[in-house]
Structures are given as structure tokens and as C-alpha cells.
PDB file of C-alpha atoms in Angstrom:
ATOM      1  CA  UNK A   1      40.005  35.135 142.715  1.00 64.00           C
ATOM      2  CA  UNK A   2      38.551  37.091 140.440  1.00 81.00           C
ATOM      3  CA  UNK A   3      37.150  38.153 136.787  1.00 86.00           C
ATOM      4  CA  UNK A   4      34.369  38.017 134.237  1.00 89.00           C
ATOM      5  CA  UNK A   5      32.066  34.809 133.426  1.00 88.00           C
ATOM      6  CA  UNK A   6      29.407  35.713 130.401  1.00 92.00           C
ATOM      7  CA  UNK A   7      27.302  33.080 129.064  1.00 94.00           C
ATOM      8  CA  UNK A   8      24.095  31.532 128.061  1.00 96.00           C
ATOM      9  CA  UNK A   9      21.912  28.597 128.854  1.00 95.00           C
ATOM     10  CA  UNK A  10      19.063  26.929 127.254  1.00 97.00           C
ATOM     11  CA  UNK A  11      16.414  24.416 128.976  1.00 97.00           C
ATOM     12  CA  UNK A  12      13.628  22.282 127.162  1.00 97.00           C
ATOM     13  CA  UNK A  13      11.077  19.898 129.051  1.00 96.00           C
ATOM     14  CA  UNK A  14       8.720  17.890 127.103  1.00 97.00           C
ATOM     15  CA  UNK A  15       6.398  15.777 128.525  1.00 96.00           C
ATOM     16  CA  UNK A  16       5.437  13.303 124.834  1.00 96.00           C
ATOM     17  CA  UNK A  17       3.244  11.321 127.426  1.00 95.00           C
ATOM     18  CA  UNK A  18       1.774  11.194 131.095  1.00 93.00           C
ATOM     19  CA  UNK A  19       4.701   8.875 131.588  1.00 95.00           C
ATOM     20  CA  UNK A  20       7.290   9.854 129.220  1.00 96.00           C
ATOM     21  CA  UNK A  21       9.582  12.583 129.579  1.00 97.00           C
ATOM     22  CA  UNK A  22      12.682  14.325 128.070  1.00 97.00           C
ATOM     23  CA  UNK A  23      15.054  17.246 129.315  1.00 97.00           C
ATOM     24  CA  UNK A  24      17.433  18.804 127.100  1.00 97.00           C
ATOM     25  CA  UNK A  25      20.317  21.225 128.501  1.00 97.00           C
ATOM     26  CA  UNK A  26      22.975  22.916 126.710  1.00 96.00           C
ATOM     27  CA  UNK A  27      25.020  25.728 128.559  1.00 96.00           C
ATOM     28  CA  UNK A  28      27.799  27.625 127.229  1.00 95.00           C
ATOM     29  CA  UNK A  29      30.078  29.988 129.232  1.00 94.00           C
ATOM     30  CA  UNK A  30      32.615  32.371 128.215  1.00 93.00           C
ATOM     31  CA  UNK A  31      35.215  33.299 131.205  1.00 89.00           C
ATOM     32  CA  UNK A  32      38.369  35.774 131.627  1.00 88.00           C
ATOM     33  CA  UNK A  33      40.478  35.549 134.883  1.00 84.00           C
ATOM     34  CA  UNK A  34      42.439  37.713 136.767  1.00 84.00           C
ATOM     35  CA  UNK A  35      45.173  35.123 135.992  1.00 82.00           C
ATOM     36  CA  UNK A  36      45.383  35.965 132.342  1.00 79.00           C
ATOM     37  CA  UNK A  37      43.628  32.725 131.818  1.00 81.00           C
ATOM     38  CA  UNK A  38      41.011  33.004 128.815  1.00 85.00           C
ATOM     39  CA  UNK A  39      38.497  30.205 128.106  1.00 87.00           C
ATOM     40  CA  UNK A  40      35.136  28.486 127.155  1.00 90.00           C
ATOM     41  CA  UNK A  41      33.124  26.350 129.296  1.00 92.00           C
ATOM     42  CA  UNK A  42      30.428  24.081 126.956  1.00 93.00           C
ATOM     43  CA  UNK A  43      28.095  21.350 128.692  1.00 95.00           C
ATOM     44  CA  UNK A  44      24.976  19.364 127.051  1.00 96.00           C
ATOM     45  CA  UNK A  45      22.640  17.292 129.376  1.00 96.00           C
ATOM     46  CA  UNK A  46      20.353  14.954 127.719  1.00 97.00           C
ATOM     47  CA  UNK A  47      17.814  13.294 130.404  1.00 97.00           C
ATOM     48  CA  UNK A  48      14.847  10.742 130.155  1.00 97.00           C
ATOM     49  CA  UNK A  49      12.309   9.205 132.008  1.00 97.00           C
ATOM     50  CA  UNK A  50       9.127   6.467 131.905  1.00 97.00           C
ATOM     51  CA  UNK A  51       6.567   5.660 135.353  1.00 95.00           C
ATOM     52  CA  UNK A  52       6.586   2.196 134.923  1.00 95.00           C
ATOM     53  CA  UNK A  53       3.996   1.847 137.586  1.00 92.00           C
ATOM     54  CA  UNK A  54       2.120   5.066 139.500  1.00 88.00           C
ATOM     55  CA  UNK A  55       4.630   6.590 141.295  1.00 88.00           C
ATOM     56  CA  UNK A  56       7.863   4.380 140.113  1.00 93.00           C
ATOM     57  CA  UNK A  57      10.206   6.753 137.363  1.00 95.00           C
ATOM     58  CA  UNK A  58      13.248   4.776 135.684  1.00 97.00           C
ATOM     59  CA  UNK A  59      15.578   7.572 133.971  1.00 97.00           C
ATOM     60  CA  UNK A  60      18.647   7.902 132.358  1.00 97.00           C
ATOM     61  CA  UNK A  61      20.629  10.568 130.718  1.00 97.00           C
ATOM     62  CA  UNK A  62      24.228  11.821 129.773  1.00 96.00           C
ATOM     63  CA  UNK A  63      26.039  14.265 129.692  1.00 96.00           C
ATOM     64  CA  UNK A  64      29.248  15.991 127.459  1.00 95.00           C
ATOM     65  CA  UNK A  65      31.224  18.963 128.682  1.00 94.00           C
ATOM     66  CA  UNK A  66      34.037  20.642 127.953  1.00 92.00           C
ATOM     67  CA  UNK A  67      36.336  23.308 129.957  1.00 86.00           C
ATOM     68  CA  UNK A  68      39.614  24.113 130.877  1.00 81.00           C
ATOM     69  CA  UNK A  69      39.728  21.183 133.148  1.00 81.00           C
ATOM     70  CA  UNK A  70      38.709  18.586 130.474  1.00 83.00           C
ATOM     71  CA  UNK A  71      39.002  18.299 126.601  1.00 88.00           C
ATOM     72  CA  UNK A  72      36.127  15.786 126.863  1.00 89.00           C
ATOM     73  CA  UNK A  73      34.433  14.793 129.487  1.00 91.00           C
ATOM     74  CA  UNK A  74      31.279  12.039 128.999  1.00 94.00           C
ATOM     75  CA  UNK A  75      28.928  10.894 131.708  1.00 94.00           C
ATOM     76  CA  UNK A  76      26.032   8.562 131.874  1.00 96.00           C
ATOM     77  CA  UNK A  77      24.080   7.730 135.088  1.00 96.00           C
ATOM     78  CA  UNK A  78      20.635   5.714 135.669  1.00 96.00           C
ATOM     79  CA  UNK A  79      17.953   6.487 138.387  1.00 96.00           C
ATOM     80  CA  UNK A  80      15.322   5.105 140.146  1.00 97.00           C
ATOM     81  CA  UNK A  81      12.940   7.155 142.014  1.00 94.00           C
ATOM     82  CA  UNK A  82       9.264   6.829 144.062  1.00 93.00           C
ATOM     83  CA  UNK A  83       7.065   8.868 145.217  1.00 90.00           C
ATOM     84  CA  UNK A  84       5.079   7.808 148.047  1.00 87.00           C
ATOM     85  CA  UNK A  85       1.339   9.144 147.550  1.00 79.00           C
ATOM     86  CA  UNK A  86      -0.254   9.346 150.597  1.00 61.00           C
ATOM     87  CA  UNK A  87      -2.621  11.177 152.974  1.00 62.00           C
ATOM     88  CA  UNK A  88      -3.211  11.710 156.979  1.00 60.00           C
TER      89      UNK A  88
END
């Protein structure tokens, strides 16, 4: 439709062991429409993870935003992943 988005975004990583992570995410977005409509976006990601066994990452994280669309809007979610290590 049209119009002007400025913002800003910020992303840490910090591995405190071999097995223990953290990502922080905080982005913050300033838009004008064609519409007339003036507003912020604002969102904050806050993720973790520990390999419980070589290969086998449990995480978790949340998140917060705020928009147009919603005044407050919280999120959590879990994950599982594994990565298979192998060779031909």
C-alpha cells in the first residue's frame, strides 16, 4: 500500500557453556502509512537452550510485542531438536 517503516534491531548470542545458550532480541519499528495511520511496532524475544545429550537441544523462550494489531501480545513455546551426526 504504501509508506515509510524506520527502525532498529538489536541481537545478542551467548554461549555461558558448550551446552548452554541464550538469545536476546529486541526490535523496535517506527511506521507512517499512506492511510494516515501513524504507529510503533516493539517486540522482545528471549530464547534458551541446554544439549542434554550430544546432539539432543531442549529450548524455550518467549516473546512480548506490541503493534497496532495488539496492545499486548505474550508468547511462550518449547522445542526439541537433534542433530543427526553422521558420515558416508
Amino acid at each position: 500500500w504504501g509508506g515509510t517503516v524506520n527502525g532498529a534491531k538489536l541481537a545478542l548470542h551467548e554461549d555461558f557453556t558448550s551446552k548452554l545458550y541464550a538469545d536476546l532480541s529486541v526490535d523496535f519499528a517506527k511506521y507512517s502509512k499512506v492511510t494516515n495511520q501513524k504507529d510503533n511496532a516493539f517486540s522482545t524475544i528471549l530464547w534458551g537452550g541446554y544439549e542434554v545429550v550430544k546432539g539432543l537441544t531442549l529450548s524455550g523462550g518467549f516473546e512480548y510485542d506490541r503493534n497496532a494489531f495488539f496492545n499486548k501480545d505474550i508468547r511462550g513455546s518449547f522445542m526439541v531438536s537433534y542433530v543427526f551426526d553422521h558420515s558416508i
